[in-house]
Amino acid sequence: MAEPSPVSRCARAATAKEAAYRIDYPLAYARSTRVVAFDDEAARTVRAVMDEPWGQAQFYSAPGPGHELLTVAGEARPLAGELADSDSVIMVATNRVNAEAVATVGAAAQVRAIMTAGLLMADEDGLTGETFMAIRPYARILLAPADQDDLVELLRAIRA
Amino acid sequence: MLRPDINDLLTQTGPGTPMGELFRRYWQPVLHTDELPEDGCPPVRVKILSERLIAVRTPEGEYGLMDEFCAHRGVSLWFGRVEEGGIRCPYHGWKYAADGQAIDVPSELNNSEFCKNVKLRSYPLVKVGDLLWSYLGDPAKQPPLPEWEFATVPSEQTFTSKRFQECNWLQALEGGIDSSHVTWLHGGGPNGDGLEADPLFAGARGNQYNKGDLKPYFEIVERDGGLLIGARRNAEEGHYYWRVTPWVLPNFTMVPPRGDHSLHGHFWVPIDDENCWAWSFDYHPVRPLTAAERDAMKGGAGVHSKNVPGTYRPVANKDNDYLIDREKQRTGEWFSGVEGIAIQDSSLQESMGPIVDRTKERLVATDVGIIKARQKLRRAAEALRDYGTEPLGNRPAHQRIRSVAVVLPADQSFVEGSGEAFDARPGVAQTSV
């Protein structure tokens, strides 16, 4: 067992008074986030939050097999290009999830070591096992059931 | 990051604050029964939710929890004399019953009439298991007594300790929810035994899964009263090892079990806004704790701490830099250089400052459990404040819960695959690997 430090640094550093003097500087946006909706209902949720003043977050839907993402303006973009400078992908889906697109986007993110989070929005019948199965292998963290507020709070929390 | 107003809302628990009012809808552990060990014993100071109180046990065995200070001149009743029917202030002899009602004011000629109008604020103090619990809220809204399994199994099956933690309650709670730190902080260094070194965790098959997969996946699922936070690791071919942490509003968490070791968990109870009690419990649902287990718990193993004798302050604390051992940190025997799970947690949580400024944090996706818990706390506090909505988590149905560790086929969700494993069922062993 180590001897106690003769003059404690922790005791001085962890007081309320000291905390007021911590270095204060603006934090940069930490994440280059891609938010992808995998069905129409999820796309409505994504559109509802995209107008907030986000930093580098970009918003898409994935209507086909997922090799192309659709911007909110309706412009098709190759998946690989959109992931090129991204470090996190948030996957939003409901029971109508486009599982093929999830697999495409999820695998592409995994190959690039991009962090993935899945938010599953439940309808009145809850979430089906198929919905979980579609997204579970690809989401490093999965929140279910989630709602629009969860998406907003996640994006805020990670400074997207 | 969190907006400053929300950080304030979540961290301030004094009377009249939204989070303080939320806490006042729950029974909270206040004292261990050992702290008021016999009828007529000396009173004990209690500070909880920023209220200073005094706990008494009268010669007749009645428990009471009341304002610490005498209504006359503000003297602390800790100096008081416990007498038949209550406690008497040593300054001028005012005497109070266990419910705070003045019953004798010797200087008054019409003593009984004067007393009627003098009553200290008081709260119920009730023994459930080995703890004394109190409810500090509106009496009309008082929920049923707590039914947490650790407090309802026979005494020989359970052990509870507490330690003083010098930071806001939410920092401590978030450590209980944050499963992603376990691999690092508690996993041991590259040359250490990690959890295998702790007698309360050693020998479990689950430890090998932990060591074999350092990048778990997480799944957060809502459950009445809180959340289930599942950490998923690779197990045998086609199977996952799940460790599931329940959180019940506002401040109860459990740690997933290991093998046949006891279940354990915490209550994180605000003392004031800059300090909290970490109540730590271990219990086994179907067998007595062994003498060796009990000795290990008393010695600070598992989730417990070795405290300064006669106090609840850990021996390793911020005044001695938590006795950090740089050599063990350097050689990789202990990852953080600090010994023991409890102090590994408290050292880092206290280092964040009394109330961490969450506007400056940089969360990542694996922090979703924390993000979701904050959201649920905020919503519950606001709903109570704005609409009088009673919060979840203060009903026995929400309290009959266990943590779970289980190996499941890869195509099964931990909720479906675990069946009733999350339900505390008398006489049924825990689900553990």
PDB file of N, CA, C and O in Angstrom, chain B residues 363-428:
ATOM      1  N   LEU B 363     -19.722  13.845 -24.358  1.00  0.00           N
ATOM      2  CA  LEU B 363     -20.217  12.478 -24.289  1.00  0.00           C
ATOM      3  C   LEU B 363     -20.045  11.775 -25.631  1.00  0.00           C
ATOM      4  O   LEU B 363     -19.869  12.415 -26.670  1.00  0.00           O
ATOM      5  N   VAL B 364     -20.115  10.455 -25.573  1.00  0.00           N
ATOM      6  CA  VAL B 364     -20.041   9.640 -26.781  1.00  0.00           C
ATOM      7  C   VAL B 364     -21.261   8.719 -26.793  1.00  0.00           C
ATOM      8  O   VAL B 364     -22.021   8.663 -25.828  1.00  0.00           O
ATOM      9  N   ALA B 365     -21.403   8.003 -27.895  1.00  0.00           N
ATOM     10  CA  ALA B 365     -22.626   7.210 -28.059  1.00  0.00           C
ATOM     11  C   ALA B 365     -22.790   6.179 -26.948  1.00  0.00           C
ATOM     12  O   ALA B 365     -23.915   5.866 -26.548  1.00  0.00           O
ATOM     13  N   THR B 366     -21.697   5.653 -26.427  1.00  0.00           N
ATOM     14  CA  THR B 366     -21.832   4.643 -25.376  1.00  0.00           C
ATOM     15  C   THR B 366     -22.310   5.251 -24.056  1.00  0.00           C
ATOM     16  O   THR B 366     -22.525   4.526 -23.089  1.00  0.00           O
ATOM     17  N   ASP B 367     -22.481   6.538 -24.026  1.00  0.00           N
ATOM     18  CA  ASP B 367     -23.047   7.186 -22.837  1.00  0.00           C
ATOM     19  C   ASP B 367     -24.570   7.301 -22.913  1.00  0.00           C
ATOM     20  O   ASP B 367     -25.171   8.038 -22.110  1.00  0.00           O
ATOM     21  N   VAL B 368     -25.187   6.620 -23.841  1.00  0.00           N
ATOM     22  CA  VAL B 368     -26.635   6.770 -24.015  1.00  0.00           C
ATOM     23  C   VAL B 368     -27.397   6.414 -22.742  1.00  0.00           C
ATOM     24  O   VAL B 368     -28.427   7.021 -22.440  1.00  0.00           O
ATOM     25  N   GLY B 369     -26.919   5.445 -21.975  1.00  0.00           N
ATOM     26  CA  GLY B 369     -27.595   5.102 -20.719  1.00  0.00           C
ATOM     27  C   GLY B 369     -27.665   6.302 -19.798  1.00  0.00           C
ATOM     28  O   GLY B 369     -28.713   6.582 -19.186  1.00  0.00           O
ATOM     29  N   ILE B 370     -26.581   7.030 -19.698  1.00  0.00           N
ATOM     30  CA  ILE B 370     -26.551   8.228 -18.857  1.00  0.00           C
ATOM     31  C   ILE B 370     -27.478   9.301 -19.437  1.00  0.00           C
ATOM     32  O   ILE B 370     -28.239   9.944 -18.711  1.00  0.00           O
ATOM     33  N   ILE B 371     -27.414   9.476 -20.741  1.00  0.00           N
ATOM     34  CA  ILE B 371     -28.257  10.489 -21.394  1.00  0.00           C
ATOM     35  C   ILE B 371     -29.732  10.176 -21.137  1.00  0.00           C
ATOM     36  O   ILE B 371     -30.525  11.058 -20.803  1.00  0.00           O
ATOM     37  N   LYS B 372     -30.081   8.915 -21.271  1.00  0.00           N
ATOM     38  CA  LYS B 372     -31.482   8.515 -21.092  1.00  0.00           C
ATOM     39  C   LYS B 372     -31.913   8.653 -19.627  1.00  0.00           C
ATOM     40  O   LYS B 372     -33.036   9.089 -19.347  1.00  0.00           O
ATOM     41  N   ALA B 373     -31.044   8.298 -18.721  1.00  0.00           N
ATOM     42  CA  ALA B 373     -31.396   8.419 -17.301  1.00  0.00           C
ATOM     43  C   ALA B 373     -31.608   9.885 -16.928  1.00  0.00           C
ATOM     44  O   ALA B 373     -32.547  10.223 -16.200  1.00  0.00           O
ATOM     45  N   ARG B 374     -30.747  10.758 -17.412  1.00  0.00           N
ATOM     46  CA  ARG B 374     -30.928  12.191 -17.136  1.00  0.00           C
ATOM     47  C   ARG B 374     -32.277  12.663 -17.688  1.00  0.00           C
ATOM     48  O   ARG B 374     -32.977  13.455 -17.046  1.00  0.00           O
ATOM     49  N   GLN B 375     -32.585  12.203 -18.888  1.00  0.00           N
ATOM     50  CA  GLN B 375     -33.849  12.624 -19.489  1.00  0.00           C
ATOM     51  C   GLN B 375     -35.029  12.159 -18.630  1.00  0.00           C
ATOM     52  O   GLN B 375     -35.965  12.916 -18.383  1.00  0.00           O
ATOM     53  N   LYS B 376     -34.977  10.927 -18.169  1.00  0.00           N
ATOM     54  CA  LYS B 376     -36.091  10.416 -17.370  1.00  0.00           C
ATOM     55  C   LYS B 376     -36.192  11.149 -16.028  1.00  0.00           C
ATOM     56  O   LYS B 376     -37.286  11.419 -15.543  1.00  0.00           O
ATOM     57  N   LEU B 377     -35.054  11.457 -15.435  1.00  0.00           N
ATOM     58  CA  LEU B 377     -35.074  12.214 -14.178  1.00  0.00           C
ATOM     59  C   LEU B 377     -35.667  13.606 -14.403  1.00  0.00           C
ATOM     60  O   LEU B 377     -36.497  14.080 -13.618  1.00  0.00           O
ATOM     61  N   ARG B 378     -35.208  14.252 -15.462  1.00  0.00           N
ATOM     62  CA  ARG B 378     -35.704  15.605 -15.749  1.00  0.00           C
ATOM     63  C   ARG B 378     -37.207  15.577 -16.001  1.00  0.00           C
ATOM     64  O   ARG B 378     -37.963  16.377 -15.445  1.00  0.00           O
ATOM     65  N   ARG B 379     -37.624  14.641 -16.827  1.00  0.00           N
ATOM     66  CA  ARG B 379     -39.058  14.563 -17.137  1.00  0.00           C
ATOM     67  C   ARG B 379     -39.876  14.286 -15.881  1.00  0.00           C
ATOM     68  O   ARG B 379     -40.961  14.850 -15.696  1.00  0.00           O
ATOM     69  N   ALA B 380     -39.388  13.395 -15.032  1.00  0.00           N
ATOM     70  CA  ALA B 380     -40.136  13.065 -13.812  1.00  0.00           C
ATOM     71  C   ALA B 380     -40.228  14.274 -12.895  1.00  0.00           C
ATOM     72  O   ALA B 380     -41.287  14.559 -12.314  1.00  0.00           O
ATOM     73  N   ALA B 381     -39.126  14.998 -12.756  1.00  0.00           N
ATOM     74  CA  ALA B 381     -39.119  16.180 -11.876  1.00  0.00           C
ATOM     75  C   ALA B 381     -40.029  17.271 -12.435  1.00  0.00           C
ATOM     76  O   ALA B 381     -40.780  17.922 -11.689  1.00  0.00           O
ATOM     77  N   GLU B 382     -39.978  17.478 -13.734  1.00  0.00           N
ATOM     78  CA  GLU B 382     -40.811  18.520 -14.344  1.00  0.00           C
ATOM     79  C   GLU B 382     -42.296  18.135 -14.305  1.00  0.00           C
ATOM     80  O   GLU B 382     -43.159  18.981 -14.071  1.00  0.00           O
ATOM     81  N   ALA B 383     -42.586  16.863 -14.530  1.00  0.00           N
ATOM     82  CA  ALA B 383     -43.988  16.426 -14.512  1.00  0.00           C
ATOM     83  C   ALA B 383     -44.575  16.560 -13.108  1.00  0.00           C
ATOM     84  O   ALA B 383     -45.737  16.932 -12.937  1.00  0.00           O
ATOM     85  N   LEU B 384     -43.758  16.273 -12.109  1.00  0.00           N
ATOM     86  CA  LEU B 384     -44.230  16.437 -10.727  1.00  0.00           C
ATOM     87  C   LEU B 384     -44.443  17.914 -10.420  1.00  0.00           C
ATOM     88  O   LEU B 384     -45.464  18.306  -9.841  1.00  0.00           O
ATOM     89  N   ARG B 385     -43.481  18.726 -10.835  1.00  0.00           N
ATOM     90  CA  ARG B 385     -43.571  20.171 -10.568  1.00  0.00           C
ATOM     91  C   ARG B 385     -44.739  20.819 -11.315  1.00  0.00           C
ATOM     92  O   ARG B 385     -45.496  21.599 -10.746  1.00  0.00           O
ATOM     93  N   ASP B 386     -44.893  20.489 -12.580  1.00  0.00           N
ATOM     94  CA  ASP B 386     -45.852  21.203 -13.420  1.00  0.00           C
ATOM     95  C   ASP B 386     -47.255  20.621 -13.368  1.00  0.00           C
ATOM     96  O   ASP B 386     -48.235  21.340 -13.516  1.00  0.00           O
ATOM     97  N   TYR B 387     -47.359  19.312 -13.178  1.00  0.00           N
ATOM     98  CA  TYR B 387     -48.679  18.671 -13.259  1.00  0.00           C
ATOM     99  C   TYR B 387     -49.008  17.821 -12.030  1.00  0.00           C
ATOM    100  O   TYR B 387     -50.067  17.209 -11.973  1.00  0.00           O
ATOM    101  N   GLY B 388     -48.082  17.740 -11.090  1.00  0.00           N
ATOM    102  CA  GLY B 388     -48.330  16.899  -9.928  1.00  0.00           C
ATOM    103  C   GLY B 388     -48.315  15.413 -10.254  1.00  0.00           C
ATOM    104  O   GLY B 388     -48.855  14.596  -9.501  1.00  0.00           O
ATOM    105  N   THR B 389     -47.695  15.047 -11.355  1.00  0.00           N
ATOM    106  CA  THR B 389     -47.672  13.646 -11.771  1.00  0.00           C
ATOM    107  C   THR B 389     -46.797  12.828 -10.833  1.00  0.00           C
ATOM    108  O   THR B 389     -45.617  13.145 -10.645  1.00  0.00           O
ATOM    109  N   GLU B 390     -47.382  11.798 -10.255  1.00  0.00           N
ATOM    110  CA  GLU B 390     -46.608  10.948  -9.348  1.00  0.00           C
ATOM    111  C   GLU B 390     -45.535  10.185 -10.129  1.00  0.00           C
ATOM    112  O   GLU B 390     -45.822   9.620 -11.195  1.00  0.00           O
ATOM    113  N   PRO B 391     -44.318  10.148  -9.626  1.00  0.00           N
ATOM    114  CA  PRO B 391     -43.247   9.481 -10.374  1.00  0.00           C
ATOM    115  C   PRO B 391     -43.304   7.968 -10.235  1.00  0.00           C
ATOM    116  O   PRO B 391     -43.895   7.439  -9.300  1.00  0.00           O
ATOM    117  N   LEU B 392     -42.644   7.297 -11.167  1.00  0.00           N
ATOM    118  CA  LEU B 392     -42.504   5.847 -11.094  1.00  0.00           C
ATOM    119  C   LEU B 392     -41.330   5.498 -10.176  1.00  0.00           C
ATOM    120  O   LEU B 392     -40.488   6.331  -9.886  1.00  0.00           O
ATOM    121  N   GLY B 393     -41.321   4.249  -9.761  1.00  0.00           N
ATOM    122  CA  GLY B 393     -40.178   3.773  -8.983  1.00  0.00           C
ATOM    123  C   GLY B 393     -40.422   3.724  -7.493  1.00  0.00           C
ATOM    124  O   GLY B 393     -39.619   3.170  -6.757  1.00  0.00           O
ATOM    125  N   ASN B 394     -41.526   4.317  -7.048  1.00  0.00           N
ATOM    126  CA  ASN B 394     -41.752   4.299  -5.596  1.00  0.00           C
ATOM    127  C   ASN B 394     -42.820   3.283  -5.202  1.00  0.00           C
ATOM    128  O   ASN B 394     -43.324   3.313  -4.087  1.00  0.00           O
ATOM    129  N   ARG B 395     -43.125   2.380  -6.115  1.00  0.00           N
ATOM    130  CA  ARG B 395     -44.098   1.330  -5.842  1.00  0.00           C
ATOM    131  C   ARG B 395     -43.382  -0.006  -5.710  1.00  0.00           C
ATOM    132  O   ARG B 395     -42.396  -0.251  -6.420  1.00  0.00           O
ATOM    133  N   PRO B 396     -43.863  -0.889  -4.837  1.00  0.00           N
ATOM    134  CA  PRO B 396     -43.186  -2.183  -4.669  1.00  0.00           C
ATOM    135  C   PRO B 396     -42.990  -2.936  -5.976  1.00  0.00           C
ATOM    136  O   PRO B 396     -41.967  -3.600  -6.158  1.00  0.00           O
ATOM    137  N   ALA B 397     -43.931  -2.833  -6.894  1.00  0.00           N
ATOM    138  CA  ALA B 397     -43.794  -3.577  -8.149  1.00  0.00           C
ATOM    139  C   ALA B 397     -42.525  -3.164  -8.897  1.00  0.00           C
ATOM    140  O   ALA B 397     -41.909  -3.965  -9.603  1.00  0.00           O
ATOM    141  N   HIS B 398     -42.155  -1.902  -8.767  1.00  0.00           N
ATOM    142  CA  HIS B 398     -40.949  -1.429  -9.448  1.00  0.00           C
ATOM    143  C   HIS B 398     -39.681  -1.811  -8.681  1.00  0.00           C
ATOM    144  O   HIS B 398     -38.587  -1.745  -9.221  1.00  0.00           O
ATOM    145  N   GLN B 399     -39.866  -2.142  -7.414  1.00  0.00           N
ATOM    146  CA  GLN B 399     -38.706  -2.406  -6.554  1.00  0.00           C
ATOM    147  C   GLN B 399     -38.336  -3.884  -6.500  1.00  0.00           C
ATOM    148  O   GLN B 399     -37.242  -4.216  -6.086  1.00  0.00           O
ATOM    149  N   ARG B 400     -39.235  -4.730  -6.943  1.00  0.00           N
ATOM    150  CA  ARG B 400     -38.935  -6.170  -6.928  1.00  0.00           C
ATOM    151  C   ARG B 400     -38.147  -6.507  -8.188  1.00  0.00           C
ATOM    152  O   ARG B 400     -38.661  -7.097  -9.133  1.00  0.00           O
ATOM    153  N   ILE B 401     -36.913  -6.127  -8.197  1.00  0.00           N
ATOM    154  CA  ILE B 401     -36.105  -6.242  -9.410  1.00  0.00           C
ATOM    155  C   ILE B 401     -34.722  -6.787  -9.064  1.00  0.00           C
ATOM    156  O   ILE B 401     -34.240  -6.599  -7.937  1.00  0.00           O
ATOM    157  N   ARG B 402     -34.132  -7.472 -10.023  1.00  0.00           N
ATOM    158  CA  ARG B 402     -32.771  -7.999  -9.863  1.00  0.00           C
ATOM    159  C   ARG B 402     -31.941  -7.652 -11.087  1.00  0.00           C
ATOM    160  O   ARG B 402     -32.475  -7.489 -12.177  1.00  0.00           O
ATOM    161  N   SER B 403     -30.653  -7.635 -10.881  1.00  0.00           N
ATOM    162  CA  SER B 403     -29.739  -7.591 -12.026  1.00  0.00           C
ATOM    163  C   SER B 403     -29.576  -9.022 -12.546  1.00  0.00           C
ATOM    164  O   SER B 403     -29.884  -9.986 -11.846  1.00  0.00           O
ATOM    165  N   VAL B 404     -29.073  -9.131 -13.756  1.00  0.00           N
ATOM    166  CA  VAL B 404     -28.998 -10.421 -14.430  1.00  0.00           C
ATOM    167  C   VAL B 404     -27.685 -10.518 -15.192  1.00  0.00           C
ATOM    168  O   VAL B 404     -27.211  -9.527 -15.768  1.00  0.00           O
ATOM    169  N   ALA B 405     -27.103 -11.711 -15.198  1.00  0.00           N
ATOM    170  CA  ALA B 405     -25.995 -12.030 -16.112  1.00  0.00           C
ATOM    171  C   ALA B 405     -26.354 -13.360 -16.766  1.00  0.00           C
ATOM    172  O   ALA B 405     -26.616 -14.345 -16.070  1.00  0.00           O
ATOM    173  N   VAL B 406     -26.372 -13.392 -18.081  1.00  0.00           N
ATOM    174  CA  VAL B 406     -26.915 -14.565 -18.765  1.00  0.00           C
ATOM    175  C   VAL B 406     -26.256 -14.722 -20.142  1.00  0.00           C
ATOM    176  O   VAL B 406     -25.874 -13.726 -20.767  1.00  0.00           O
ATOM    177  N   VAL B 407     -26.129 -15.974 -20.581  1.00  0.00           N
ATOM    178  CA  VAL B 407     -25.675 -16.248 -21.942  1.00  0.00           C
ATOM    179  C   VAL B 407     -26.888 -16.647 -22.765  1.00  0.00           C
ATOM    180  O   VAL B 407     -27.651 -17.545 -22.365  1.00  0.00           O
ATOM    181  N   LEU B 408     -27.077 -15.966 -23.882  1.00  0.00           N
ATOM    182  CA  LEU B 408     -28.257 -16.201 -24.709  1.00  0.00           C
ATOM    183  C   LEU B 408     -27.856 -16.398 -26.168  1.00  0.00           C
ATOM    184  O   LEU B 408     -26.811 -15.875 -26.601  1.00  0.00           O
ATOM    185  N   PRO B 409     -28.689 -17.118 -26.918  1.00  0.00           N
ATOM    186  CA  PRO B 409     -28.444 -17.190 -28.364  1.00  0.00           C
ATOM    187  C   PRO B 409     -28.415 -15.795 -28.969  1.00  0.00           C
ATOM    188  O   PRO B 409     -29.119 -14.892 -28.492  1.00  0.00           O
ATOM    189  N   ALA B 410     -27.625 -15.642 -30.008  1.00  0.00           N
ATOM    190  CA  ALA B 410     -27.396 -14.314 -30.567  1.00  0.00           C
ATOM    191  C   ALA B 410     -28.670 -13.656 -31.082  1.00  0.00           C
ATOM    192  O   ALA B 410     -28.754 -12.430 -31.152  1.00  0.00           O
ATOM    193  N   ASP B 411     -29.671 -14.474 -31.440  1.00  0.00           N
ATOM    194  CA  ASP B 411     -30.873 -13.866 -31.996  1.00  0.00           C
ATOM    195  C   ASP B 411     -31.923 -13.539 -30.947  1.00  0.00           C
ATOM    196  O   ASP B 411     -33.040 -13.174 -31.279  1.00  0.00           O
ATOM    197  N   GLN B 412     -31.572 -13.660 -29.661  1.00  0.00           N
ATOM    198  CA  GLN B 412     -32.534 -13.349 -28.603  1.00  0.00           C
ATOM    199  C   GLN B 412     -32.212 -12.030 -27.940  1.00  0.00           C
ATOM    200  O   GLN B 412     -31.044 -11.744 -27.664  1.00  0.00           O
ATOM    201  N   SER B 413     -33.264 -11.259 -27.674  1.00  0.00           N
ATOM    202  CA  SER B 413     -33.028 -10.033 -26.919  1.00  0.00           C
ATOM    203  C   SER B 413     -32.871 -10.404 -25.443  1.00  0.00           C
ATOM    204  O   SER B 413     -33.407 -11.422 -24.990  1.00  0.00           O
ATOM    205  N   PHE B 414     -32.172  -9.583 -24.725  1.00  0.00           N
ATOM    206  CA  PHE B 414     -31.949  -9.941 -23.317  1.00  0.00           C
ATOM    207  C   PHE B 414     -33.236  -9.864 -22.512  1.00  0.00           C
ATOM    208  O   PHE B 414     -33.380 -10.543 -21.503  1.00  0.00           O
ATOM    209  N   VAL B 415     -34.170  -9.065 -22.954  1.00  0.00           N
ATOM    210  CA  VAL B 415     -35.429  -8.962 -22.220  1.00  0.00           C
ATOM    211  C   VAL B 415     -36.230 -10.244 -22.382  1.00  0.00           C
ATOM    212  O   VAL B 415     -36.653 -10.869 -21.404  1.00  0.00           O
ATOM    213  N   GLU B 416     -36.412 -10.667 -23.633  1.00  0.00           N
ATOM    214  CA  GLU B 416     -37.189 -11.893 -23.860  1.00  0.00           C
ATOM    215  C   GLU B 416     -36.438 -13.109 -23.341  1.00  0.00           C
ATOM    216  O   GLU B 416     -37.010 -13.998 -22.703  1.00  0.00           O
ATOM    217  N   GLY B 417     -35.146 -13.154 -23.601  1.00  0.00           N
ATOM    218  CA  GLY B 417     -34.366 -14.324 -23.233  1.00  0.00           C
ATOM    219  C   GLY B 417     -34.226 -14.513 -21.740  1.00  0.00           C
ATOM    220  O   GLY B 417     -34.043 -15.632 -21.253  1.00  0.00           O
ATOM    221  N   SER B 418     -34.329 -13.448 -20.992  1.00  0.00           N
ATOM    222  CA  SER B 418     -34.136 -13.556 -19.544  1.00  0.00           C
ATOM    223  C   SER B 418     -35.426 -13.913 -18.819  1.00  0.00           C
ATOM    224  O   SER B 418     -35.402 -14.277 -17.632  1.00  0.00           O
ATOM    225  N   GLY B 419     -36.546 -13.812 -19.503  1.00  0.00           N
ATOM    226  CA  GLY B 419     -37.826 -14.197 -18.893  1.00  0.00           C
ATOM    227  C   GLY B 419     -38.076 -13.457 -17.595  1.00  0.00           C
ATOM    228  O   GLY B 419     -38.037 -12.223 -17.557  1.00  0.00           O
ATOM    229  N   GLU B 420     -38.308 -14.221 -16.527  1.00  0.00           N
ATOM    230  CA  GLU B 420     -38.626 -13.605 -15.229  1.00  0.00           C
ATOM    231  C   GLU B 420     -37.367 -13.299 -14.412  1.00  0.00           C
ATOM    232  O   GLU B 420     -37.469 -12.977 -13.224  1.00  0.00           O
ATOM    233  N   ALA B 421     -36.221 -13.449 -15.032  1.00  0.00           N
ATOM    234  CA  ALA B 421     -34.976 -13.297 -14.276  1.00  0.00           C
ATOM    235  C   ALA B 421     -34.845 -11.931 -13.612  1.00  0.00           C
ATOM    236  O   ALA B 421     -34.150 -11.788 -12.594  1.00  0.00           O
ATOM    237  N   PHE B 422     -35.490 -10.915 -14.183  1.00  0.00           N
ATOM    238  CA  PHE B 422     -35.397  -9.577 -13.587  1.00  0.00           C
ATOM    239  C   PHE B 422     -36.311  -9.397 -12.383  1.00  0.00           C
ATOM    240  O   PHE B 422     -36.208  -8.407 -11.673  1.00  0.00           O
ATOM    241  N   ASP B 423     -37.219 -10.346 -12.189  1.00  0.00           N
ATOM    242  CA  ASP B 423     -38.171 -10.222 -11.083  1.00  0.00           C
ATOM    243  C   ASP B 423     -37.606 -10.860  -9.817  1.00  0.00           C
ATOM    244  O   ASP B 423     -37.171 -12.015  -9.841  1.00  0.00           O
ATOM    245  N   ALA B 424     -37.629 -10.120  -8.741  1.00  0.00           N
ATOM    246  CA  ALA B 424     -37.217 -10.689  -7.449  1.00  0.00           C
ATOM    247  C   ALA B 424     -38.304 -11.642  -6.980  1.00  0.00           C
ATOM    248  O   ALA B 424     -39.435 -11.232  -6.738  1.00  0.00           O
ATOM    249  N   ARG B 425     -37.953 -12.914  -6.898  1.00  0.00           N
ATOM    250  CA  ARG B 425     -38.928 -13.928  -6.503  1.00  0.00           C
ATOM    251  C   ARG B 425     -38.394 -14.661  -5.275  1.00  0.00           C
ATOM    252  O   ARG B 425     -37.318 -15.279  -5.348  1.00  0.00           O
ATOM    253  N   PRO B 426     -39.103 -14.602  -4.180  1.00  0.00           N
ATOM    254  CA  PRO B 426     -38.613 -15.248  -2.947  1.00  0.00           C
ATOM    255  C   PRO B 426     -38.322 -16.725  -3.177  1.00  0.00           C
ATOM    256  O   PRO B 426     -39.127 -17.443  -3.789  1.00  0.00           O
ATOM    257  N   GLY B 427     -37.176 -17.164  -2.705  1.00  0.00           N
ATOM    258  CA  GLY B 427     -36.822 -18.573  -2.795  1.00  0.00           C
ATOM    259  C   GLY B 427     -36.272 -18.999  -4.139  1.00  0.00           C
ATOM    260  O   GLY B 427     -35.918 -20.163  -4.324  1.00  0.00           O
ATOM    261  N   VAL B 428     -36.183 -18.081  -5.089  1.00  0.00           N
ATOM    262  CA  VAL B 428     -35.651 -18.404  -6.411  1.00  0.00           C
ATOM    263  C   VAL B 428     -34.290 -17.731  -6.570  1.00  0.00           C
ATOM    264  O   VAL B 428     -34.153 -16.528  -6.325  1.00  0.00           O
TER     265      VAL B 428
END
